[in-house]
Coordinates of C-alpha atoms in Angstrom, one line a residue:
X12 CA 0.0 0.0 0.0
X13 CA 1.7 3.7 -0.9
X14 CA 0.6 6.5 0.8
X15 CA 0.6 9.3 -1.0
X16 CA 0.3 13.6 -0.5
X17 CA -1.4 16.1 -1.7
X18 CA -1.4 19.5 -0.4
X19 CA -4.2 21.4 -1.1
X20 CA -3.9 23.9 1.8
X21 CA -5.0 27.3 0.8
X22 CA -7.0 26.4 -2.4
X23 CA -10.7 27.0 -2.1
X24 CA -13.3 24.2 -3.5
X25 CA -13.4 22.9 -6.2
X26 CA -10.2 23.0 -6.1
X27 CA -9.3 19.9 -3.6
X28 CA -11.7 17.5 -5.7
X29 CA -10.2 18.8 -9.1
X30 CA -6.6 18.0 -7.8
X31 CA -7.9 14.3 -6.4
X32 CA -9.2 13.8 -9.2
X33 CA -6.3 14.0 -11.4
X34 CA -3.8 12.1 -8.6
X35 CA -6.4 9.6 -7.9
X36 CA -5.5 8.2 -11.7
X37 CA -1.8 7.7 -11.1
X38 CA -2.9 4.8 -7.6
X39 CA -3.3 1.5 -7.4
X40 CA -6.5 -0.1 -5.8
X41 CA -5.9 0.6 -1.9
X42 CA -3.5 2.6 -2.0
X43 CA -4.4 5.7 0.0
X44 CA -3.7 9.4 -0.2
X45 CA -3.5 11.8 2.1
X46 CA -5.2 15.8 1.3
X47 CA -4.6 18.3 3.7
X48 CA -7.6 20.1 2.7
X49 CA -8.7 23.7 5.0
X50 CA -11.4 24.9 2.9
X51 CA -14.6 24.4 4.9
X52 CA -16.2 22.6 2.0
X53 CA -13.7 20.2 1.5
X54 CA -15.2 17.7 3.9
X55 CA -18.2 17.5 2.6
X56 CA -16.9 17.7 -0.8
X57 CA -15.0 14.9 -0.1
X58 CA -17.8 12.4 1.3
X59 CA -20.1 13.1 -1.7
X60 CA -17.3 12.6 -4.2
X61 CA -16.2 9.5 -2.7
X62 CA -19.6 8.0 -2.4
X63 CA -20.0 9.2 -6.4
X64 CA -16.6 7.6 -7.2
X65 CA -16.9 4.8 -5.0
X66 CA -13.2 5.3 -3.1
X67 CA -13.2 4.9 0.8
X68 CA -12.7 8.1 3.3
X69 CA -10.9 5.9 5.4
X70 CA -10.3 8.8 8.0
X71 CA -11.4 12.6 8.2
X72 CA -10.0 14.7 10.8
X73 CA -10.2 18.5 9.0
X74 CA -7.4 19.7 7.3
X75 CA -6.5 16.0 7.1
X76 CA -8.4 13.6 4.6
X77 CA -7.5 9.8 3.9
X78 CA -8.8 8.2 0.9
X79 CA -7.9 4.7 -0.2
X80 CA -8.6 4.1 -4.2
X81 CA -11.2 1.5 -4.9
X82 CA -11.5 -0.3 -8.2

C-alpha cells in the first residue's frame, strides 16, 4: 500500500476535488492518499465525491483527509 500527499492547503473548493481527481489516476486499488484540505467545504466535498466515485474516506480529521482508491 503507498501512501501518498497532496497539499491542497489554501485552495478554495473545487479546487481539492479537481486536484484528487487528477492524482487519484496515477494509484493503485488501496492505495491511499493523504489531502490536507482547510477549505470548509472540503469535507463535505469529499464524502459526496467518494460516495460518487466509490473510493473509501478511510479517516477525516479537517485539514487532514485519507482516501484509499477503490476499483
Amino acid at each position: 500500500m503507498i501512501m501518498e500527499e497532496l497539499d491542497c492547503l489554501g485552495l478554495k473548493c473545487p479546487r481539492p476535488i479537481i486536484e484528487l481527481a487528477r492524482r487519484i489516476d496515477t494509484l493503485a486499488d488501496g492505495d491511499q492518499i493523504l489531502i490536507m484540505a482547510d477549505d470548509p467545504a472540503a469535507g463535505p466535498d469529499l464524502v459526496a465525491w467518494c460516495r460518487m466515485r466509490g473510493h473509501e474516506l478511510v479517516s477525516s480529521d479537517p485539514p487532514r483527509f485519507v482516501i484509499m482508491k477503490r476499483s
